[in-house]
XYZ file of C-alpha atoms in Angstrom:
486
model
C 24.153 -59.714 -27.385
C 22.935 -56.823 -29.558
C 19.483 -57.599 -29.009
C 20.027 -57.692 -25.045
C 21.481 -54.367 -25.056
C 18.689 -53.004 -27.026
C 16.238 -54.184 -24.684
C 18.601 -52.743 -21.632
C 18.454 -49.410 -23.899
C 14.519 -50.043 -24.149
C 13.539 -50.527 -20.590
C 15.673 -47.530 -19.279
C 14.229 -44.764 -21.739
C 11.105 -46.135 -20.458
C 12.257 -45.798 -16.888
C 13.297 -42.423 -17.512
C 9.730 -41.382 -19.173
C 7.365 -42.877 -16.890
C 9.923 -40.741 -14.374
C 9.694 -37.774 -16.024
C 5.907 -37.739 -17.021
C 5.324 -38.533 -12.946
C 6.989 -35.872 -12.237
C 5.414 -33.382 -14.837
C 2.383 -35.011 -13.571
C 3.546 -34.001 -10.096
C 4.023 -30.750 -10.943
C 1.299 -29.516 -13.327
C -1.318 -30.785 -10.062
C -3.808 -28.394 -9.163
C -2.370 -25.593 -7.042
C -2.862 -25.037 -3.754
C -4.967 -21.424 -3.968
C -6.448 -21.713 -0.310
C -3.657 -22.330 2.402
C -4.586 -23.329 6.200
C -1.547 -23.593 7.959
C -2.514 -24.822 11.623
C 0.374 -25.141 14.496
C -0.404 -26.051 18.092
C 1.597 -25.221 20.182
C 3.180 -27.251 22.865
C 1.297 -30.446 21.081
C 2.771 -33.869 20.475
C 1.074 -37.162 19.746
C 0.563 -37.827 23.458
C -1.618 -34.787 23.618
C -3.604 -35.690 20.995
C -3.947 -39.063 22.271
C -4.582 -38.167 25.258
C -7.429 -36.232 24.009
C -8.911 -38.899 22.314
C -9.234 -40.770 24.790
C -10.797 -38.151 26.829
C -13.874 -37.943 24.457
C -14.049 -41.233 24.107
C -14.352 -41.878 28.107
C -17.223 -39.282 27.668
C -18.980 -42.342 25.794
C -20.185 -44.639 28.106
C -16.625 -44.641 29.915
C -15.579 -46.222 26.454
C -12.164 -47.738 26.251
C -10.796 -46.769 23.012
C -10.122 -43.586 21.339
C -12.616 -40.586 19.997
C -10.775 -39.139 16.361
C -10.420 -35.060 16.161
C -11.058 -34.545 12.570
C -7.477 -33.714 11.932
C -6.272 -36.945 12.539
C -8.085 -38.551 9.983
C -6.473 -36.884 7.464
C -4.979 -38.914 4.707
C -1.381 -37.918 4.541
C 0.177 -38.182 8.115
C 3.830 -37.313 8.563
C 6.780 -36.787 11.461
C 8.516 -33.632 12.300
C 12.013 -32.932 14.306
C 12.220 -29.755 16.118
C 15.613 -29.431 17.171
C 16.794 -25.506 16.827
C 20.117 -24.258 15.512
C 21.798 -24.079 19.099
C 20.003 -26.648 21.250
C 18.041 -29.946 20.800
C 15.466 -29.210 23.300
C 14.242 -25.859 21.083
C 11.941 -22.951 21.869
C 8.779 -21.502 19.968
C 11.044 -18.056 18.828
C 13.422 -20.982 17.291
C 10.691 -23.638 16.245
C 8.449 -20.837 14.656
C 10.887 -19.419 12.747
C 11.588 -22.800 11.321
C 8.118 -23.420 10.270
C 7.757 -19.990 8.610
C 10.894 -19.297 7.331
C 12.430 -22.991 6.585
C 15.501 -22.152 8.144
C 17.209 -23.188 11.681
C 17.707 -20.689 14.080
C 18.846 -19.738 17.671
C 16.727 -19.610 20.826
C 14.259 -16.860 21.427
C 15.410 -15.152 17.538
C 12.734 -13.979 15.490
C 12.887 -14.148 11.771
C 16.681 -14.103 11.712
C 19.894 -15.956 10.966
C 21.134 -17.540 14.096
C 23.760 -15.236 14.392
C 21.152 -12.048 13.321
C 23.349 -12.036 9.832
C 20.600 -12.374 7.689
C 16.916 -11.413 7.619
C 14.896 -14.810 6.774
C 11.121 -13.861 5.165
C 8.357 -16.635 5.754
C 6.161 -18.563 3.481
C 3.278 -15.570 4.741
C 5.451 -12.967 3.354
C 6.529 -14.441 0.222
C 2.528 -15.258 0.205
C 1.497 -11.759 0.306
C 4.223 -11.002 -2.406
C 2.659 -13.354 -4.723
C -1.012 -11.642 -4.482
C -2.274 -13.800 -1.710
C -4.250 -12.274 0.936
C -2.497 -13.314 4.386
C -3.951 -13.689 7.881
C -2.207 -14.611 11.291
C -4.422 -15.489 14.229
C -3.726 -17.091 17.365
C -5.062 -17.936 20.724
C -2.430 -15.922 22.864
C -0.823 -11.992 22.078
C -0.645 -11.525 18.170
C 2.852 -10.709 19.253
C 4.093 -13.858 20.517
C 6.535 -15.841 19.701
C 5.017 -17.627 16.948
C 2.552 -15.961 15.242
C 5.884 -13.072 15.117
C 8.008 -15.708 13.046
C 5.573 -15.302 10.206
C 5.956 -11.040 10.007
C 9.030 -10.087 12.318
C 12.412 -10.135 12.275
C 13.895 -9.549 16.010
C 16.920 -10.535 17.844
C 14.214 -11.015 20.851
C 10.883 -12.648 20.773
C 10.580 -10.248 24.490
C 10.367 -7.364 21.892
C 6.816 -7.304 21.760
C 6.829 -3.522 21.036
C 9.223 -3.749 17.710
C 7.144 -7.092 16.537
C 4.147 -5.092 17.257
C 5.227 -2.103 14.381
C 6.727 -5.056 12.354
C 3.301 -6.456 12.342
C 1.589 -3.115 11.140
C 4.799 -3.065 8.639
C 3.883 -6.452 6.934
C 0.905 -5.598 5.014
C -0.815 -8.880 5.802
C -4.384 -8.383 5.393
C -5.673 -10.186 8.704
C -4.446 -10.799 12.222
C -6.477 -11.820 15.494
C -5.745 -12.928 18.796
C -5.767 -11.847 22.761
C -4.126 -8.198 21.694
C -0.613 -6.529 21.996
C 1.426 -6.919 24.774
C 3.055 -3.507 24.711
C 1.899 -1.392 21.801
C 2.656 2.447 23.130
C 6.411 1.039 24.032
C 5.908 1.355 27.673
C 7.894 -1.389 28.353
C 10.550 -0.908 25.719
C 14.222 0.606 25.827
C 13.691 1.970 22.274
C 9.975 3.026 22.171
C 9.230 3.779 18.227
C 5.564 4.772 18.814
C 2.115 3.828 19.933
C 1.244 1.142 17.861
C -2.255 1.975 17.532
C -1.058 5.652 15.463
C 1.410 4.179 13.460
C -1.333 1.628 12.067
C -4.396 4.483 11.785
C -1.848 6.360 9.559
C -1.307 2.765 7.641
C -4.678 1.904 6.759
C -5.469 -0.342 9.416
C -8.401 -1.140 11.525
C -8.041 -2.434 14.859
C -11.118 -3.698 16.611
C -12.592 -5.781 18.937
C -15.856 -6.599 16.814
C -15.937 -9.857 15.162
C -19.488 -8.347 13.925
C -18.206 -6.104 11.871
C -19.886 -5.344 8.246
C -17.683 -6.512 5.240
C -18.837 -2.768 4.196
C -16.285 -1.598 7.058
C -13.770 -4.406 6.576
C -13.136 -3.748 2.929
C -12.261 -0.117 3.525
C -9.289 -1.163 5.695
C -5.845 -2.497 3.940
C -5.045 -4.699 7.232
C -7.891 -5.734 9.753
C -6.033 -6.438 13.710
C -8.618 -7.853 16.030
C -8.454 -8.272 19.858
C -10.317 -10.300 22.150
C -12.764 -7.275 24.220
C -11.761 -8.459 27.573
C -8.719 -10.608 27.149
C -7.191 -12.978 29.975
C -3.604 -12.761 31.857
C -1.023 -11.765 29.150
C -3.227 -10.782 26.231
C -4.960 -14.394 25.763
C -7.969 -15.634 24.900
C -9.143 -17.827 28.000
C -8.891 -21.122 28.407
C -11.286 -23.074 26.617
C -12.088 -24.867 30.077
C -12.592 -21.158 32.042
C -14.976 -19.682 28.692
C -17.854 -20.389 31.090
C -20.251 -17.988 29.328
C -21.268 -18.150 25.260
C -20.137 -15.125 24.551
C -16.508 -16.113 25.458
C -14.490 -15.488 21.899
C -12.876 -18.657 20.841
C -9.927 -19.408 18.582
C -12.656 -20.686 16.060
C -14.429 -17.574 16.567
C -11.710 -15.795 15.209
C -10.563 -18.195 12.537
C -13.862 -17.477 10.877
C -13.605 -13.769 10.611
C -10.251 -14.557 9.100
C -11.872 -16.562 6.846
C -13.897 -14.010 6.133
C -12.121 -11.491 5.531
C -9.198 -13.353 3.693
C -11.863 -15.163 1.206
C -13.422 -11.568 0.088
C -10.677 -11.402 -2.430
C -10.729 -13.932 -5.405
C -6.402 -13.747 -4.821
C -6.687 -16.913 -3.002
C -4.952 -16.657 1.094
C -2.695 -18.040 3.178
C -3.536 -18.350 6.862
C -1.710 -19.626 9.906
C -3.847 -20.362 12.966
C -2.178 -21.268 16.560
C -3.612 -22.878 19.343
C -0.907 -21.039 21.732
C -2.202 -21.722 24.542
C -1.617 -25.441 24.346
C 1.801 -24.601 25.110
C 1.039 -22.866 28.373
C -1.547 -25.783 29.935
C 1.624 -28.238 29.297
C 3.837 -25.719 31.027
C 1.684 -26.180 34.296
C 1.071 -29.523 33.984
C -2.316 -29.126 33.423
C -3.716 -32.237 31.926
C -7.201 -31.238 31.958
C -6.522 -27.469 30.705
C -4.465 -29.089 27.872
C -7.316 -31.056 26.806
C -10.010 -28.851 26.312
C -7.445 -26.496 24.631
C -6.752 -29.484 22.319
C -10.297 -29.667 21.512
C -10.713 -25.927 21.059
C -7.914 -25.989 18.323
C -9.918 -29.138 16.813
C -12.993 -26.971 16.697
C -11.166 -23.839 14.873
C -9.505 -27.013 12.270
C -13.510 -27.843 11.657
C -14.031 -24.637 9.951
C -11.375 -25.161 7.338
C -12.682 -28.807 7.025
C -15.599 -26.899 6.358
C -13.650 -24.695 3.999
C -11.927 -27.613 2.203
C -15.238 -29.122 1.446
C -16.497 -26.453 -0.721
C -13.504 -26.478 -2.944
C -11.659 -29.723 -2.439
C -9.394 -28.982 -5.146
C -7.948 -25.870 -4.513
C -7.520 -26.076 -1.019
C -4.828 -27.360 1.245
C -4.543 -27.830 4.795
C -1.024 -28.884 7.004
C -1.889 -29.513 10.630
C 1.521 -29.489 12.931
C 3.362 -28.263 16.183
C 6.493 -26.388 16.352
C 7.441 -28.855 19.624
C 6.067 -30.826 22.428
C 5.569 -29.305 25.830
C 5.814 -31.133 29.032
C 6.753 -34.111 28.167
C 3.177 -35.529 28.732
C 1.925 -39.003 28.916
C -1.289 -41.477 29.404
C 0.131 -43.347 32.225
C 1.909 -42.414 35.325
C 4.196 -43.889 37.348
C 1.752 -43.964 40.543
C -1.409 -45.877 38.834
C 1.036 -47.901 36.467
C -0.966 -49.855 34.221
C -4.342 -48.385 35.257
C -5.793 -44.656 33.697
C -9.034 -42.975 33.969
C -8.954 -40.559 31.731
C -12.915 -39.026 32.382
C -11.683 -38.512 36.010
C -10.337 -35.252 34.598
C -14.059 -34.268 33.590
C -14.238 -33.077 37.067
C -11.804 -30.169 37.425
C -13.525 -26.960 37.213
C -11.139 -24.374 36.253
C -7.656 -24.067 34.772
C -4.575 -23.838 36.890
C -4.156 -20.277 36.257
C -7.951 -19.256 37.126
C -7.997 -21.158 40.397
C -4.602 -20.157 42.073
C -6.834 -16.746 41.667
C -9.540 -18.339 43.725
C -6.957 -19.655 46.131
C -5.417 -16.415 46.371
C -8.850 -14.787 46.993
C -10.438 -17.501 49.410
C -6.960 -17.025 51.604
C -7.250 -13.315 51.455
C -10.858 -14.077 52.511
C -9.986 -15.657 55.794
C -7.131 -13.577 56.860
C -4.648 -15.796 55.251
C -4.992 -18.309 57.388
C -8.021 -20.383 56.273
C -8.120 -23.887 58.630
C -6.947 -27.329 56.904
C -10.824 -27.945 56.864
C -11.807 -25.169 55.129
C -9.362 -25.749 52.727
C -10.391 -29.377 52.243
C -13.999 -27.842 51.261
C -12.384 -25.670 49.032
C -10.487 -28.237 46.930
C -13.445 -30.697 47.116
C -16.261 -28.326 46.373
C -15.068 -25.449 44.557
C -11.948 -27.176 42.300
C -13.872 -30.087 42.194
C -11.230 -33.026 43.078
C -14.547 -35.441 42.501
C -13.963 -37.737 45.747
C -14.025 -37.079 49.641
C -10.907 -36.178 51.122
C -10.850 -39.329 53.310
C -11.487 -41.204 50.155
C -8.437 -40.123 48.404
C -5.133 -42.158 48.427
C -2.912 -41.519 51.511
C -0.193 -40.691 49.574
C -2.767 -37.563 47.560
C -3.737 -36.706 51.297
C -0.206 -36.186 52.463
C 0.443 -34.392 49.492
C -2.538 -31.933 50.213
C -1.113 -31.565 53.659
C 2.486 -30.715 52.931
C 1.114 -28.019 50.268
C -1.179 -26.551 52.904
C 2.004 -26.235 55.152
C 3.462 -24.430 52.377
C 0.950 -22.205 51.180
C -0.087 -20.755 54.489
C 2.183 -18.903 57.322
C 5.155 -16.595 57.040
C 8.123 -18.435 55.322
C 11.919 -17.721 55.332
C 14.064 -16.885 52.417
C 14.941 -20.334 52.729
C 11.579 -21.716 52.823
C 10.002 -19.733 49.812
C 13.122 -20.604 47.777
C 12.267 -24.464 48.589
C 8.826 -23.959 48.010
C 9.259 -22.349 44.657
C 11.701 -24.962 44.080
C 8.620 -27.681 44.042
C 5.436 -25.696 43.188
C 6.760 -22.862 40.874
C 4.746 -19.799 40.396
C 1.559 -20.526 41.676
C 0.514 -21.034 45.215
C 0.964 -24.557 46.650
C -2.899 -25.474 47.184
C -3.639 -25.180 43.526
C -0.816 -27.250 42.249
C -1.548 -30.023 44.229
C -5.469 -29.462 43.169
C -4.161 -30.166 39.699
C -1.584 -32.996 40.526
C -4.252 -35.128 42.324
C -6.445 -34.741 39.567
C -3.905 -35.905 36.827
C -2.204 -38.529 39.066
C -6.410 -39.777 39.720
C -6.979 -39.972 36.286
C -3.749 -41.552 35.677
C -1.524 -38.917 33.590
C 2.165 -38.498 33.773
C 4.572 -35.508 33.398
C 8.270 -35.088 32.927
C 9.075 -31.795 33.177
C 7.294 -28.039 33.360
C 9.340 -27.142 30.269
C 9.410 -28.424 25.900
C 10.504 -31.795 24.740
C 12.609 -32.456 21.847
C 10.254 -35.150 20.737
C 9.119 -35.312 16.899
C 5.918 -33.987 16.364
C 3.268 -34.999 14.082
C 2.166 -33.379 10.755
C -1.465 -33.957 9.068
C -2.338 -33.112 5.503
C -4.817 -32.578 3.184
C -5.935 -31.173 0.100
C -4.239 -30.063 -2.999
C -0.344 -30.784 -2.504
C -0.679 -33.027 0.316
C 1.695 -36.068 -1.094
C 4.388 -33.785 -0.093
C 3.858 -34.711 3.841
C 4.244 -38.055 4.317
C 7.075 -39.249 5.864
C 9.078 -37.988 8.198
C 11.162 -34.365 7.684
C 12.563 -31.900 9.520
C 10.279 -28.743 10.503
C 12.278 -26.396 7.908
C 10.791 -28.685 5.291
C 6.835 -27.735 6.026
C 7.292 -24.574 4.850
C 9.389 -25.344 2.016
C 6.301 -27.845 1.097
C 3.699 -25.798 1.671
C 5.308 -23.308 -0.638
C 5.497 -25.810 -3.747
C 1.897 -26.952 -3.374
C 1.337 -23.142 -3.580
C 3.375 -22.931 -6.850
C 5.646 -20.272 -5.064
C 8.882 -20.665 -6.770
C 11.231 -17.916 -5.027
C 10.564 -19.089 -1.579
């Protein structure tokens, strides 16, 4: 009996120091000194799959999937995204979450739910630890968002006070579309033009992504706007960038990349594809896609990054939430897709209801059925005769016409908002015949509370497997960093 306990004695010290030198192994591993923190918004795993099988129809019409580098990293985990105050959350909510690791309400900014206490993100408690810091993004530097990383607002709709909380943070780097309302022109408590307040700071706004490193270094923080940005300070869509010149969210990751790398500190950098979120809020499977790949292409570059020094670098791949509850399969087509189909739209939602605006105002506002016909056909690109269409896509092309042209009640425009929102009935249905041809579903214009995914790799990137709740990421990404007050 002696012996027996002895060897019960034996094989539990050795438990207890193979557990403790795993976990001193654990936490001795390289550091993370090179931090890519990529979040698209609005993206779930059906929007990545349904990407992938978009470039994989590009093939040959091949049946199958096409990877996006991302997704081939090792470590692949599962987010919720529920907010402090609803299930269904918001990007105010979500991004606070995954920069501060703490729940909050909708549309709050950096702070408690109830605005009791100021939360700081893993960017600022970066920058406190000698990082260099850069936030860039593919809509307003001041949205929701990329603001949970430096602001702390009671409103994400205070895009003048995020603006001077931005210029407050002493990040080194942001880029995106621009500021939504820097002189306070919009604002009940103006504090400002923007633009002074960051001169007198040491920083250089700009619209040159040629700029020397000469200039760059003699700057403390480095803001740069798109030169001619689209509706609501945005880069445009990847699938309305027609001409090369058209800046790119990749464009701007690599002056970030630039600039952050100049200093041998090491940097943390959050990149969003924003504008994700706003194809899913149309419905816009097509839009969504080519966004999708346009965040891929900006990922490359830290692949790219990564490569060079493997071991110091780490890079977390996620979403704060899923928008539009999108799927590959609809209930019109049932079993049958065709995802390339979508190859044929032309132009974003929001670009053609211009174009539909301007070919109405063209003909009086009252172009014939006929002309219109040409117009969806030729210009939008639908990629099949009217005639040929389904009945049921030709009666819905009929009742939008009805709707779209002609003097309408109250009642009527309250009905036809009702069904086609915002935009102007010919170019929704331009977009709904294309997804319901090529065999894509929606649920709703608005965010899903589905989990979203999370990719990892690099230095640190055993801590993002499994499946965690969004507050976690942050929390994670911190350890890898060996940030111990965060």
């Amino acid at each position: 009996m002696p012996k027996f306990k002895s060897l019960v004695l034996f094989v539990f010290l050795l438990i207890v120091v193979s557990f403790s030198a795993c976990k001193n192994e654990s936490d001795s591993a390289q550091k993370a000194k090179y931090v890519f923190y990529f979040i698209g918004d609005g993206m779930g795993n059906q929007q990545i799959t349904t990407t992938q099988a978009y470039l994989a129809s590009q093939v040959d019409n091949k049946i199958g999937t096409s990877n996006l580098a991302f997704t081939q990293f090792p470590v692949v985990g599962l987010a919720e995204t529920f907010a402090y105050n609803r299930y269904v959350t918001g990007s105010a909510a979500a991004g606070t979450a995954l920069a501060t690791g703490n729940k909050t309400s909708i549309n709050t900014i950096g702070l408690s739910h109830d605005y009791s206490d100021t939360l700081y993100s893993i960017a600022h408690h970066a920058n406190n630890n000698g990082f260099s810091v850069g936030v860039a993004t593919s809509v307003s530097i001041d949205h929701a968002t990329p603001a949970a990383f430096y602001a702390h607002q009671t409103q994400r709709s205070y895009y003048h006070s995020i603006a001077h909380d931005m210029i407050n943070s002493g990040f080194r780097y942001f880029g995106g579309g621009g500021l939504r309302d820097p002189k306070g022109k919009k604002s009940d408590s103006p504090k400002g033009n923007v633009y002074q307040h960051g001169k007198e700071n040491g920083v250089l706004f700009t619209n040159n992504l040629s700029a020397s490193d000469d200039t760059l270094s003699n700057y403390q923080t480095i803001v740069y706007s798109v030169p001619k940005p689209s509706y609501g300070n945005t880069l445009q869509y990847q699938i309305d960038a027609k001409d090369e010149h058209d800046i790119k969210l990749k464009d701007i990751a690599k002056q970030g990349i630039n600039v952050l790398s100049s200093s041998n500190s090491g940097f943390f950098f959050m990149i969003e594809g924003g504008k994700i979120d706003w194809a899913c809020h149309d419905n816009d499977a097509a839009t969504t896609i080519m966004d999708m790949i346009a965040f891929s292409d900006a990922i490359d570059l830290a692949v790219e990054f990564y490569n060079e020094f493997p071991n110091e670098t780490l890079i977390v791949v996620t979403s704060d939430h899923e928008t539009g509850g999108m799927s590959l399969g609809n209930s019109y087509n049932g079993y049958n897709t065709d995802v390339s189909f979508l190859n044929n739209q032309k132009y974003s939602l929001e670009v053609f209801n211009s174009k539909v605006r301007d070919f109405k105002a063209s003909h009086n506002g009252s172009p014939t059925f006929d002309q219109v016909k040409q117009l969806l056909i030729h210009d939008f690109s639908l990629g099949m005769s009217y005639d040929s269409l389904p009945s049921s896509c030709q009666e819905a092309i009929r009742s939008a016409y009805a709707a779209s042209i002609g003097n309408k009640t109250d009642e009527q425009q309250v009905v036809i908002k009702t069904e086609y929102g915002s935009f102007d009935p010919i170019a929704v249905v331009a977009v709904r015949t294309i997804n319901r041809l090529a065999g894509i579903g929606w649920s709703t214009g608005a965010h899903t509370g589905s989990h979203v995914p999370v990719y990892a790799m690099g230095a640190g990137q055993h801590l993002f497997n499994g499946q965690m709740d969004n507050t976690d990421i942050p929390k994670r990404i911190a350890r890898a960093m060996g940030i111990d007050n965060f």
